Amino acid sequence: MADEHKNENSFDFCAEFEDMMHSRRLESVIILAHRNPDGDAAGSALGLAHYIRDVYPQFQVYPYLSEALDKGPKRVARADKAFPQVFACPPWQGLRYAAIVCDTATKERIVGAEIYQNAQATLVIDHHLMNEAYGDRNYTVPRESCAENIFSILDWEKWKRAQGDSDPAGGLGQEGHPNAVDYLYLGMLHDTNCFQRVGQGGATFYAASKLMELGVDHKALVKTMHVETFEDLKKRHAILGRAKRVFDGKVAYVFLTKEDCENNHFEYEDIHPISGFLRDCDDIELAFTMFEEEPDLWRCSFRSDGEWINTNELLNPFGGGGHKGASGLRKKSKEPGKLIDEILKRVAEMKCIDGPDSMFRKESLT
Ligand SMILES: [Mn+2]
């Protein structure tokens, strides 16, 4: 991992950014995030885009997000008057620009990989334990959200001064369209699930209260957490009905083939939150979903409290990972049952549970 981990406060975004732009004589910056962006990816990228736009009006800023953005955050982004083109690929060809990548652990997960590759200078800001330490500069600190990391490296006095007396900061609360502080708050809200998961020491609440002081509309943003329809809940019911439980019920998982998903109209956004719901059950410690994204390509999402088992360590041998309590894995396999067995075997090893292999998965997959 990058050296910056050693000293969390050593990173001064404004100094780094100014140096990057001036030394390469750049006038444009493109801000990227990960595939299937969530509230934190969007909040980080758009929050930073707004900050740069406000503080450095001499530069052209292009945030770029995949349209697969989660529904709630997407509503906020759709109301954005500054960056209405956020879902369209920016005009990078023939342009000299810097690329800033937010909330993305590996180069492979960047949406706009070509944009990243052709940038004159790159900066990565992230919070994933397994960040590859890529980019010319890489600031990765394992906090709960990337947005909190961005909050901590920005100069808010500079931002306030940039607004000027006659031009208030606006934001969702005042003007009905989101600004830098709204987006960073949005990112924190989503990656902590409404502050249910925060680290010790109060840094997240400090950031949240500071952002509120700067004008965040909490009520409007918290609504982005609850965007399910009745139909969504019925699908959730059907997916939860497929859950299998092992290790005295402590581990729960849902296995879905492409055929099953197509027949029942289960989409990525229906499946993705399921492991979180299961993990939050009082009698479940680890939960995961495994679904066939493409034929024989299995996409898995793991959730724990981060203490009972470290999901990043659990998945590293399989080529996946992420955070202590939330990790992902994408793997090609013609034998998904075997993959589940191997994962459950590793759970047993890590938790020192013994028993014959056949105990791990009691029921057949179909
Ligand atoms: Mn994140």
GROMACS .gro file of C-alpha atoms and ligand atoms in nm:
model
  367
    1MET     CA    1   0.000   0.000   0.000
    2ALA     CA    2   0.102   0.358  -0.047
    3ASP     CA    3   0.325   0.538   0.203
    4GLU     CA    4   0.047   0.786   0.277
    5HIS     CA    5  -0.109   0.524   0.508
    6LYS     CA    6   0.159   0.599   0.764
    7ASN     CA    7   0.043   0.951   0.823
    8GLU     CA    8  -0.320   1.017   0.760
    9ASN     CA    9  -0.287   1.391   0.779
   10SER     CA   10   0.011   1.429   0.548
   11PHE     CA   11  -0.201   1.479   0.239
   12ASP     CA   12  -0.291   1.834   0.143
   13PHE     CA   13  -0.527   1.806  -0.153
   14CYS     CA   14  -0.503   2.167  -0.264
   15ALA     CA   15  -0.122   2.162  -0.271
   16GLU     CA   16  -0.113   1.828  -0.454
   17PHE     CA   17  -0.378   1.929  -0.701
   18GLU     CA   18  -0.222   2.268  -0.778
   19ASP     CA   19   0.118   2.105  -0.823
   20MET     CA   20  -0.027   1.839  -1.054
   21MET     CA   21  -0.208   2.094  -1.272
   22HIS     CA   22   0.072   2.353  -1.284
   23SER     CA   23   0.371   2.122  -1.334
   24ARG     CA   24   0.204   1.962  -1.637
   25ARG     CA   25   0.037   2.284  -1.750
   26LEU     CA   26  -0.305   2.123  -1.747
   27GLU     CA   27  -0.638   2.301  -1.766
   28SER     CA   28  -0.877   2.008  -1.739
   29VAL     CA   29  -0.942   1.739  -1.482
   30ILE     CA   30  -1.160   1.430  -1.526
   31ILE     CA   31  -1.295   1.261  -1.214
   32LEU     CA   32  -1.367   0.889  -1.228
   33ALA     CA   33  -1.510   0.621  -0.997
   34HIS     CA   34  -1.586   0.249  -0.989
   35ARG     CA   35  -1.820   0.026  -1.185
   36ASN     CA   36  -2.178  -0.002  -1.054
   37PRO     CA   37  -2.128   0.316  -0.854
   38ASP     CA   38  -2.294   0.353  -0.515
   39GLY     CA   39  -2.364   0.661  -0.303
   40ASP     CA   40  -2.002   0.684  -0.191
   41ALA     CA   41  -1.854   0.657  -0.541
   42ALA     CA   42  -2.094   0.920  -0.675
   43GLY     CA   43  -2.075   1.138  -0.364
   44SER     CA   44  -1.694   1.132  -0.368
   45ALA     CA   45  -1.654   1.201  -0.740
   46LEU     CA   46  -1.923   1.470  -0.761
   47GLY     CA   47  -1.834   1.624  -0.425
   48LEU     CA   48  -1.475   1.666  -0.537
   49ALA     CA   49  -1.586   1.790  -0.880
   50HIS     CA   50  -1.797   2.062  -0.718
   51TYR     CA   51  -1.518   2.158  -0.480
   52ILE     CA   52  -1.269   2.199  -0.766
   53ARG     CA   53  -1.524   2.390  -0.972
   54ASP     CA   54  -1.590   2.628  -0.680
   55VAL     CA   55  -1.231   2.678  -0.565
   56TYR     CA   56  -1.052   2.658  -0.903
   57PRO     CA   57  -1.281   2.817  -1.164
   58GLN     CA   58  -0.981   2.842  -1.401
   59PHE     CA   59  -0.996   2.464  -1.460
   60GLN     CA   60  -1.244   2.262  -1.660
   61VAL     CA   61  -1.389   1.977  -1.448
   62TYR     CA   62  -1.556   1.666  -1.590
   63PRO     CA   63  -1.693   1.410  -1.345
   64TYR     CA   64  -1.787   1.086  -1.518
   65LEU     CA   65  -2.005   0.811  -1.368
   66SER     CA   66  -2.157   0.492  -1.500
   67GLU     CA   67  -2.532   0.510  -1.550
   68ALA     CA   68  -2.566   0.200  -1.332
   69LEU     CA   69  -2.555   0.437  -1.030
   70ASP     CA   70  -2.785   0.335  -0.741
   71LYS     CA   71  -3.135   0.483  -0.761
   72GLY     CA   72  -3.128   0.720  -0.459
   73PRO     CA   73  -2.794   0.887  -0.537
   74LYS     CA   74  -2.896   0.901  -0.902
   75ARG     CA   75  -3.188   1.126  -0.813
   76VAL     CA   76  -2.947   1.369  -0.651
   77ALA     CA   77  -2.710   1.359  -0.951
   78ARG     CA   78  -3.002   1.417  -1.188
   79ALA     CA   79  -3.081   1.740  -1.002
   80ASP     CA   80  -2.724   1.864  -1.050
   81LYS     CA   81  -2.719   2.185  -1.252
   82ALA     CA   82  -2.340   2.212  -1.262
   83PHE     CA   83  -2.274   1.869  -1.415
   84PRO     CA   84  -2.576   1.761  -1.621
   85GLN     CA   85  -2.344   1.551  -1.843
   86VAL     CA   86  -2.209   1.336  -1.561
   87PHE     CA   87  -2.328   1.010  -1.723
   88ALA     CA   88  -2.186   1.095  -2.066
   89CYS     CA   89  -1.825   1.016  -2.152
   90PRO     CA   90  -1.629   1.344  -2.138
   91PRO     CA   91  -1.447   1.465  -2.454
   92TRP     CA   92  -1.106   1.332  -2.343
   93GLN     CA   93  -0.960   1.254  -2.685
   94GLY     CA   94  -0.725   1.529  -2.794
   95LEU     CA   95  -0.746   1.683  -2.448
   96ARG     CA   96  -0.457   1.717  -2.201
   97TYR     CA   97  -0.595   1.647  -1.857
   98ALA     CA   98  -0.538   1.504  -1.512
   99ALA     CA   99  -0.748   1.212  -1.392
  100ILE     CA  100  -0.860   1.175  -1.030
  101VAL     CA  101  -1.004   0.835  -0.938
  102CYS     CA  102  -1.227   0.810  -0.630
  103ASP     CA  103  -1.339   0.509  -0.422
  104THR     CA  104  -1.187   0.251  -0.660
  105ALA     CA  105  -0.953  -0.019  -0.526
  106THR     CA  106  -0.820  -0.151  -0.857
  107LYS     CA  107  -0.751  -0.006  -1.202
  108GLU     CA  108  -0.963  -0.284  -1.344
  109ARG     CA  109  -1.274  -0.144  -1.172
  110ILE     CA  110  -1.245   0.210  -1.309
  111VAL     CA  111  -1.523   0.322  -1.541
  112GLY     CA  112  -1.336   0.510  -1.813
  113ALA     CA  113  -1.019   0.297  -1.806
  114GLU     CA  114  -0.900   0.456  -2.131
  115ILE     CA  115  -0.944   0.801  -1.983
  116TYR     CA  116  -0.729   0.697  -1.688
  117GLN     CA  117  -0.461   0.545  -1.910
  118ASN     CA  118  -0.430   0.852  -2.131
  119ALA     CA  119  -0.417   1.109  -1.852
  120GLN     CA  120  -0.109   1.332  -1.819
  121ALA     CA  121  -0.119   1.291  -1.443
  122THR     CA  122  -0.321   1.072  -1.207
  123LEU     CA  123  -0.431   1.093  -0.846
  124VAL     CA  124  -0.619   0.822  -0.659
  125ILE     CA  125  -0.825   0.884  -0.344
  126ASP     CA  126  -0.968   0.574  -0.181
  127HIS     CA  127  -1.057   0.394   0.141
  128HIS     CA  128  -1.037   0.023   0.044
  129LEU     CA  129  -0.794  -0.196   0.240
  130MET     CA  130  -0.692  -0.375  -0.079
  131ASN     CA  131  -0.621  -0.063  -0.287
  132GLU     CA  132  -0.352  -0.151  -0.541
  133ALA     CA  133  -0.158   0.171  -0.468
  134TYR     CA  134  -0.184   0.269  -0.834
  135GLY     CA  135  -0.166   0.623  -0.975
  136ASP     CA  136   0.108   0.889  -0.972
  137ARG     CA  137  -0.017   0.985  -0.628
  138ASN     CA  138  -0.231   0.760  -0.414
  139TYR     CA  139  -0.407   0.865  -0.096
  140THR     CA  140  -0.574   0.563   0.061
  141VAL     CA  141  -0.678   0.556   0.424
  142PRO     CA  142  -0.911   0.275   0.540
  143ARG     CA  143  -1.195   0.486   0.678
  144GLU     CA  144  -1.564   0.397   0.646
  145SER     CA  145  -1.621   0.603   0.333
  146CYS     CA  146  -1.411   0.758   0.060
  147ALA     CA  147  -1.619   1.074   0.100
  148GLU     CA  148  -1.491   1.111   0.458
  149ASN     CA  149  -1.134   1.088   0.330
  150ILE     CA  150  -1.207   1.359   0.074
  151PHE     CA  151  -1.369   1.576   0.339
  152SER     CA  152  -1.057   1.545   0.555
  153ILE     CA  153  -0.809   1.658   0.287
  154LEU     CA  154  -0.999   1.963   0.159
  155ASP     CA  155  -0.959   2.320   0.281
  156TRP     CA  156  -1.308   2.431   0.380
  157GLU     CA  157  -1.208   2.786   0.464
  158LYS     CA  158  -1.084   2.820   0.108
  159TRP     CA  159  -1.414   2.681  -0.017
  160LYS     CA  160  -1.616   2.927   0.190
  161ARG     CA  161  -1.406   3.218   0.067
  162ALA     CA  162  -1.453   3.099  -0.292
  163GLN     CA  163  -1.831   3.129  -0.257
  164GLY     CA  164  -1.800   3.505  -0.198
  165ASP     CA  165  -2.049   3.711   0.002
  166SER     CA  166  -2.294   3.768  -0.277
  167ASP     CA  167  -2.299   3.412  -0.404
  168PRO     CA  168  -2.409   3.176  -0.125
  169ALA     CA  169  -2.307   2.812  -0.136
  170GLY     CA  170  -2.661   2.706  -0.219
  171GLY     CA  171  -2.693   2.330  -0.207
  172LEU     CA  172  -2.995   2.105  -0.184
  173GLY     CA  173  -3.128   2.292   0.117
  174GLN     CA  174  -3.112   2.644  -0.021
  175GLU     CA  175  -3.139   2.615  -0.395
  176GLY     CA  176  -3.261   2.263  -0.456
  177HIS     CA  177  -2.955   2.143  -0.640
  178PRO     CA  178  -2.664   1.961  -0.480
  179ASN     CA  179  -2.320   2.107  -0.407
  180ALA     CA  180  -1.984   1.981  -0.274
  181VAL     CA  181  -2.094   1.934   0.087
  182ASP     CA  182  -2.422   1.762  -0.005
  183TYR     CA  183  -2.235   1.504  -0.212
  184LEU     CA  184  -1.971   1.425   0.049
  185TYR     CA  185  -2.244   1.384   0.311
  186LEU     CA  186  -2.432   1.159   0.069
  187GLY     CA  187  -2.123   0.939   0.032
  188MET     CA  188  -2.078   0.910   0.408
  189LEU     CA  189  -2.446   0.838   0.463
  190HIS     CA  190  -2.448   0.552   0.213
  191ASP     CA  191  -2.120   0.381   0.303
  192THR     CA  192  -2.202   0.390   0.675
  193ASN     CA  193  -2.568   0.297   0.618
  194CYS     CA  194  -2.693   0.613   0.790
  195PHE     CA  195  -2.406   0.618   1.041
  196GLN     CA  196  -2.475   0.266   1.165
  197ARG     CA  197  -2.112   0.180   1.093
  198VAL     CA  198  -1.859   0.436   1.210
  199GLY     CA  199  -1.509   0.395   1.344
  200GLN     CA  200  -1.409   0.471   1.703
  201GLY     CA  201  -1.305   0.823   1.791
  202GLY     CA  202  -1.585   1.024   1.637
  203ALA     CA  203  -1.410   1.134   1.317
  204THR     CA  204  -1.711   1.044   1.104
  205PHE     CA  205  -1.948   1.245   1.324
  206TYR     CA  206  -1.706   1.534   1.326
  207ALA     CA  207  -1.705   1.531   0.945
  208ALA     CA  208  -2.085   1.501   0.935
  209SER     CA  209  -2.145   1.789   1.173
  210LYS     CA  210  -1.891   2.007   0.994
  211LEU     CA  211  -2.063   1.934   0.662
  212MET     CA  212  -2.400   2.022   0.818
  213GLU     CA  213  -2.256   2.348   0.942
  214LEU     CA  214  -2.154   2.414   0.581
  215GLY     CA  215  -2.515   2.375   0.469
  216VAL     CA  216  -2.596   2.006   0.415
  217ASP     CA  217  -2.966   1.918   0.397
  218HIS     CA  218  -2.975   1.595   0.600
  219LYS     CA  219  -3.349   1.534   0.550
  220ALA     CA  220  -3.328   1.553   0.173
  221LEU     CA  221  -3.023   1.328   0.158
  222VAL     CA  222  -3.148   1.065   0.399
  223LYS     CA  223  -3.445   1.012   0.164
  224THR     CA  224  -3.198   0.873  -0.091
  225MET     CA  225  -3.154   0.573   0.141
  226HIS     CA  226  -3.518   0.468   0.108
  227VAL     CA  227  -3.621   0.440  -0.252
  228GLU     CA  228  -3.778   0.093  -0.262
  229THR     CA  229  -4.120   0.032  -0.410
  230PHE     CA  230  -4.365  -0.238  -0.299
  231GLU     CA  231  -4.258  -0.446  -0.600
  232ASP     CA  232  -3.896  -0.418  -0.485
  233LEU     CA  233  -3.994  -0.556  -0.146
  234LYS     CA  234  -4.173  -0.851  -0.305
  235LYS     CA  235  -3.861  -0.935  -0.504
  236ARG     CA  236  -3.654  -0.903  -0.188
  237HIS     CA  237  -3.888  -1.151  -0.020
  238ALA     CA  238  -3.840  -1.397  -0.306
  239ILE     CA  239  -3.461  -1.366  -0.296
  240LEU     CA  240  -3.445  -1.400   0.084
  241GLY     CA  241  -3.655  -1.717   0.046
  242ARG     CA  242  -3.362  -1.872  -0.143
  243ALA     CA  243  -3.118  -1.823   0.146
  244LYS     CA  244  -2.938  -2.128   0.278
  245ARG     CA  245  -2.779  -2.138   0.622
  246VAL     CA  246  -2.475  -2.329   0.742
  247PHE     CA  247  -2.254  -2.342   1.052
  248ASP     CA  248  -2.551  -2.345   1.291
  249GLY     CA  249  -2.714  -2.077   1.082
  250LYS     CA  250  -2.436  -1.825   1.147
  251VAL     CA  251  -2.350  -1.811   0.778
  252ALA     CA  252  -2.622  -1.743   0.522
  253TYR     CA  253  -2.593  -1.728   0.147
  254VAL     CA  254  -2.808  -1.691  -0.160
  255PHE     CA  255  -2.713  -1.858  -0.484
  256LEU     CA  256  -2.877  -1.736  -0.806
  257THR     CA  257  -2.823  -1.859  -1.159
  258LYS     CA  258  -2.868  -1.633  -1.460
  259GLU     CA  259  -3.175  -1.831  -1.554
  260ASP     CA  260  -3.333  -1.785  -1.211
  261CYS     CA  261  -3.262  -1.409  -1.223
  262GLU     CA  262  -3.405  -1.371  -1.572
  263ASN     CA  263  -3.719  -1.572  -1.495
  264ASN     CA  264  -3.789  -1.363  -1.186
  265HIS     CA  265  -3.658  -1.026  -1.306
  266PHE     CA  266  -3.400  -1.010  -1.030
  267GLU     CA  267  -3.162  -0.728  -1.116
  268TYR     CA  268  -2.825  -0.639  -0.971
  269GLU     CA  269  -2.986  -0.373  -0.750
  270ASP     CA  270  -3.228  -0.633  -0.607
  271ILE     CA  271  -2.949  -0.877  -0.526
  272HIS     CA  272  -2.670  -0.648  -0.411
  273PRO     CA  273  -2.828  -0.532  -0.078
  274ILE     CA  274  -2.935  -0.884   0.027
  275SER     CA  275  -2.607  -0.980   0.196
  276GLY     CA  276  -2.634  -0.665   0.410
  277PHE     CA  277  -2.989  -0.747   0.521
  278LEU     CA  278  -2.890  -1.101   0.613
  279ARG     CA  279  -2.575  -0.990   0.796
  280ASP     CA  280  -2.785  -0.746   1.001
  281CYS     CA  281  -2.995  -1.034   1.137
  282ASP     CA  282  -2.922  -1.098   1.504
  283ASP     CA  283  -2.855  -1.468   1.440
  284ILE     CA  284  -2.634  -1.431   1.130
  285GLU     CA  285  -2.265  -1.337   1.137
  286LEU     CA  286  -2.164  -1.365   0.773
  287ALA     CA  287  -2.379  -1.344   0.463
  288PHE     CA  288  -2.311  -1.353   0.095
  289THR     CA  289  -2.486  -1.357  -0.237
  290MET     CA  290  -2.351  -1.530  -0.544
  291PHE     CA  291  -2.514  -1.468  -0.878
  292GLU     CA  292  -2.432  -1.545  -1.237
  293GLU     CA  293  -2.362  -1.211  -1.398
  294GLU     CA  294  -2.257  -1.364  -1.730
  295PRO     CA  295  -2.262  -1.735  -1.816
  296ASP     CA  296  -2.019  -1.900  -1.567
  297LEU     CA  297  -1.913  -1.562  -1.425
  298TRP     CA  298  -2.008  -1.546  -1.056
  299ARG     CA  299  -2.041  -1.221  -0.876
  300CYS     CA  300  -2.036  -1.240  -0.498
  301SER     CA  301  -2.099  -0.984  -0.230
  302PHE     CA  302  -1.992  -1.060   0.130
  303ARG     CA  303  -2.098  -0.883   0.449
  304SER     CA  304  -2.004  -0.935   0.815
  305ASP     CA  305  -1.962  -0.703   1.113
  306GLY     CA  306  -1.590  -0.703   1.034
  307GLU     CA  307  -1.514  -0.868   1.369
  308TRP     CA  308  -1.660  -1.219   1.353
  309ILE     CA  309  -1.472  -1.262   1.027
  310ASN     CA  310  -1.264  -1.027   0.815
  311THR     CA  311  -1.422  -1.059   0.469
  312ASN     CA  312  -1.119  -0.902   0.299
  313GLU     CA  313  -0.894  -1.178   0.440
  314LEU     CA  314  -1.157  -1.438   0.362
  315LEU     CA  315  -1.163  -1.349  -0.007
  316ASN     CA  316  -0.801  -1.257  -0.078
  317PRO     CA  317  -0.700  -1.617  -0.167
  318PHE     CA  318  -0.982  -1.623  -0.423
  319GLY     CA  319  -0.881  -1.293  -0.584
  320GLY     CA  320  -1.146  -1.078  -0.417
  321GLY     CA  321  -1.160  -0.845  -0.120
  322GLY     CA  322  -1.251  -0.496  -0.009
  323HIS     CA  323  -1.311  -0.403   0.352
  324LYS     CA  324  -1.318  -0.593   0.682
  325GLY     CA  325  -1.696  -0.609   0.681
  326ALA     CA  326  -1.780  -0.573   0.312
  327SER     CA  327  -1.603  -0.742   0.022
  328GLY     CA  328  -1.665  -0.859  -0.330
  329LEU     CA  329  -1.551  -1.136  -0.559
  330ARG     CA  330  -1.597  -1.194  -0.929
  331LYS     CA  331  -1.494  -1.535  -1.051
  332LYS     CA  332  -1.526  -1.754  -1.359
  333SER     CA  333  -1.628  -2.109  -1.274
  334LYS     CA  334  -1.816  -2.393  -1.433
  335GLU     CA  335  -1.855  -2.544  -1.085
  336PRO     CA  336  -2.008  -2.279  -0.861
  337GLY     CA  337  -2.093  -2.541  -0.597
  338LYS     CA  338  -1.724  -2.618  -0.560
  339LEU     CA  339  -1.646  -2.249  -0.527
  340ILE     CA  340  -1.901  -2.218  -0.245
  341ASP     CA  341  -1.750  -2.524  -0.075
  342GLU     CA  342  -1.401  -2.374  -0.097
  343ILE     CA  343  -1.519  -2.044   0.047
  344LEU     CA  344  -1.704  -2.219   0.331
  345LYS     CA  345  -1.397  -2.432   0.397
  346ARG     CA  346  -1.193  -2.116   0.437
  347VAL     CA  347  -1.457  -1.975   0.674
  348ALA     CA  348  -1.424  -2.295   0.879
  349GLU     CA  349  -1.044  -2.262   0.883
  350MET     CA  350  -1.051  -1.897   0.985
  351LYS     CA  351  -1.308  -1.967   1.258
  352CYS     CA  352  -1.145  -2.299   1.364
  353ILE     CA  353  -1.467  -2.489   1.304
  354ASP     CA  354  -1.400  -2.857   1.227
  355GLY     CA  355  -1.619  -3.106   1.056
  356PRO     CA  356  -1.629  -3.315   0.743
  357ASP     CA  357  -1.640  -3.126   0.413
  358SER     CA  358  -1.991  -3.249   0.353
  359MET     CA  359  -2.112  -3.048   0.651
  360PHE     CA  360  -2.032  -2.720   0.487
  361ARG     CA  361  -2.304  -2.726   0.232
  362LYS     CA  362  -2.592  -2.943   0.344
  363GLU     CA  363  -2.826  -2.884   0.055
  364SER     CA  364  -2.766  -2.908  -0.315
  365LEU     CA  365  -2.770  -2.584  -0.511
  366THR     CA  366  -3.077  -2.650  -0.720
  367MN      MN  367  -1.690   0.342  -0.087
   0.00000   0.00000   0.00000
